[in-house]
């Protein structure tokens, strides 16, 4: 270790005590005066300080928990303080020295995991049955967290720890390897076993009943010699969510119990359910038996006198809709997190759904990662809904761009001296395994051609090199998408060094039949791979160093889409190189999900502060304009139809899909609005706009009876494919007789566009500027979608509120620069519902055959937005049936 490296290491080990840059510099100067650093150069000092500065910039959002009313006695802190050297100490060393976790990251992880461990039952105390849920973010270090929890549970003397992974062998193997490294197994030269510290010499390896190669089988049951009650080391099982494996575990435990002449095992089990929303949830109807995996989990838990079930997920939509009352004699209570829900705060370094897809410009700091795909272009080469035996012979131009960027990014990462870091590209365009083979052949053919051309021509003069198509294509992609990198490089610099960076890049398939990528085999020099697959790449599997993602899939379910986001995670040192190629409709869906996920977390946080329990409040999950609540996974087990539920309490429902060419429909809708205004002209006022900044206040109509609103909605014409469903809205309003819905406010927001001929005029003085709204083509018959997930602005939720009420909302959200529109419909305001009529002039920037027609439109199009206040527990659901069009055909089925 050099003098500079030694100084940097010592500085990094002490920076947890400082918060600001001046404090850090003072700390570094104090350390530098030590005699051992008398030969430290200024450059070495500056390099160490700069590295440490990046570390202290890391911050975390607040973590919080929602707990049951039943008093759970806090136990872990008192227990832990009397322990000597612990497995957690060793794991923390491992995170620091092998995984290079920064001090603030390790400190936040420790604080969270100590609190979560305390929420488990005390294995050394009285009998218990605890069920909880930990909600994190996709690719945010979930495995590192629950391996840390396993170390703490081992310190606490839990006897049996079972980890349930996804449904694929690939994911189970990856999880087993990471647990082996983080908890201790064998002498493989890495992981916690490789830490040279005499303090840890007495730690015995756990007893593993599974391995990277072998799941729990019937033959695993031979280990009857184990005594769960008296073992001093934990017994570890890492298994798929597979009925056969779970039954084998149950049969082994049941037989063990019988040998002890007991109906239950008088010992403790910790069951960690990774991706807890997937396959574990009971998706059968209330009167049916639970699904096999769900019942198997519950059967195992019921065998123990002391059981802690804890789910880990980034997409809790299914878990929080489990019926907490679904208890039967055979299987015990379902897996509803009745005792606690723990929400992990998000790191400032995490690249997540909000930072890419949020409508809030200040939040969406990574939005430049997105590259929209043209449906017209890609479908020519590979239709979005292709069949199993279709052929694929040619790369779409955007696919070539994506591969080119991956090649270029490898060069730049080598420039940044990240030479041994893994680098991956994701190619997720089909669920069919046969198609994966076709894609690999075509991608590999292009890859090898570029490699050859770079080898032959890459070091020639620029003019000569650019006579070859491959080199021209590389330069075009670079200039198109990498023109705003953090560090600037010329294309000539990149091309000259490209051969050394790309010659090891290869293609690999990961699906149910194949796993051709192994990061462990190339750990020393770093794997460089283009990974092709489908379902196996869509949940749980980590693609190390993922830089370029090409995603050509469709899904309508929140959890499915979020879990496909392998591009979420930590991208320290190469975030500016990351690009995500994605179809525009899917981008739009992700925008809705960003909003829905944020609303869910805010609802949980608010209810946590109110002291409510998981059983006391209804957790609502919706997209911005839909209000749909569909418990995840039930769709994959139904036939042609599924039953969904809608609840519009505290919802914004908007017409974001509309026609720009059907002038007849648009004129009819305008006429409907004009007639409505005429009927209520005596009540027109500006009193609904309490803004002090606006010179020309927005006009509106207060106290409109609910039946009049229903009539307006029924008459309003929507386009097929619009999620603003008049029938659903009508049915929900008729079903809910709450007095708070009896009177409505209606407003006509004025936009910013002042071009001649673009004003809206609904008669009786309701006149103003139209709003300019960016759209993209949804259907070639002229149906378009709003390019963002809101029709209006965040402040539009203020209409109908008094100045004092607006200030009250601000006081609830002092940490936010922009308050989301939905927060102005908080239950505490007891406000009226709001209907806003927007008059929109659409425009588009995408290359479409309709671009010129869209941009020529001047006649404003009348669109509706409805804001429903939070009715609390008084709101009723409306059940309805949808067909397969709402189901995720592409992603929920197994790979074929």
Coordinates of N, CA, C and O in Angstrom, one line a residue, residues 99 120 177 210 247 293 324 366 445 462 483 505 523 566 573 665 701 882:
X99 N -16.4 -4.6 -0.1 CA -17.4 -4.1 -0.9 C -17.3 -2.6 -1.1 O -18.1 -2.0 -1.9
X120 N -38.2 -7.9 15.2 CA -38.4 -9.3 15.2 C -38.7 -9.8 16.6 O -38.5 -9.1 17.5
X177 N -24.8 -17.4 -3.2 CA -23.4 -17.0 -3.2 C -23.2 -15.8 -2.3 O -22.2 -15.7 -1.6
X210 N -28.3 -26.0 1.8 CA -28.3 -25.7 0.4 C -27.0 -25.2 0.0 O -26.2 -24.7 0.8
X247 N -42.2 -27.9 0.3 CA -42.7 -29.1 0.9 C -41.7 -30.0 1.5 O -41.8 -30.6 2.5
X293 N -47.7 -22.1 -2.8 CA -46.5 -21.5 -2.2 C -46.9 -20.7 -0.9 O -46.2 -20.9 0.1
X324 N -56.0 -9.1 6.1 CA -55.4 -9.4 7.4 C -56.3 -10.3 8.2 O -55.9 -10.9 9.2
X366 N -31.8 12.6 -13.2 CA -31.2 11.6 -14.1 C -32.0 11.4 -15.3 O -31.9 10.4 -16.0
X445 N -23.1 -11.0 -34.4 CA -22.5 -10.7 -35.7 C -22.1 -9.3 -35.8 O -21.1 -8.9 -36.4
X462 N -8.0 9.9 -38.6 CA -9.5 10.0 -38.5 C -10.2 10.0 -39.9 O -11.2 9.3 -40.0
X483 N -22.9 13.8 -25.9 CA -22.4 15.1 -26.1 C -22.4 16.0 -24.8 O -22.1 17.1 -24.9
X505 N -15.4 -8.0 -24.8 CA -16.8 -7.9 -24.7 C -17.4 -9.1 -25.5 O -17.0 -9.4 -26.6
X523 N -13.8 -12.0 -12.0 CA -13.7 -11.0 -10.9 C -12.5 -10.1 -10.9 O -12.5 -8.9 -10.6
X566 N -33.9 -3.0 -14.1 CA -32.6 -3.4 -13.6 C -31.6 -2.2 -13.7 O -30.5 -2.3 -13.1
X573 N -19.5 6.9 -10.4 CA -18.4 7.0 -11.3 C -18.7 6.9 -12.7 O -17.8 7.1 -13.6
X665 N -65.6 14.9 -32.5 CA -65.6 14.6 -31.1 C -65.2 15.8 -30.2 O -65.8 16.1 -29.2
X701 N -67.1 27.9 -11.1 CA -68.5 27.7 -10.7 C -68.5 26.9 -9.4 O -68.1 25.7 -9.4
X882 N -62.1 -6.8 -16.0 CA -61.4 -6.4 -17.2 C -60.9 -7.6 -17.9 O -60.8 -8.7 -17.3

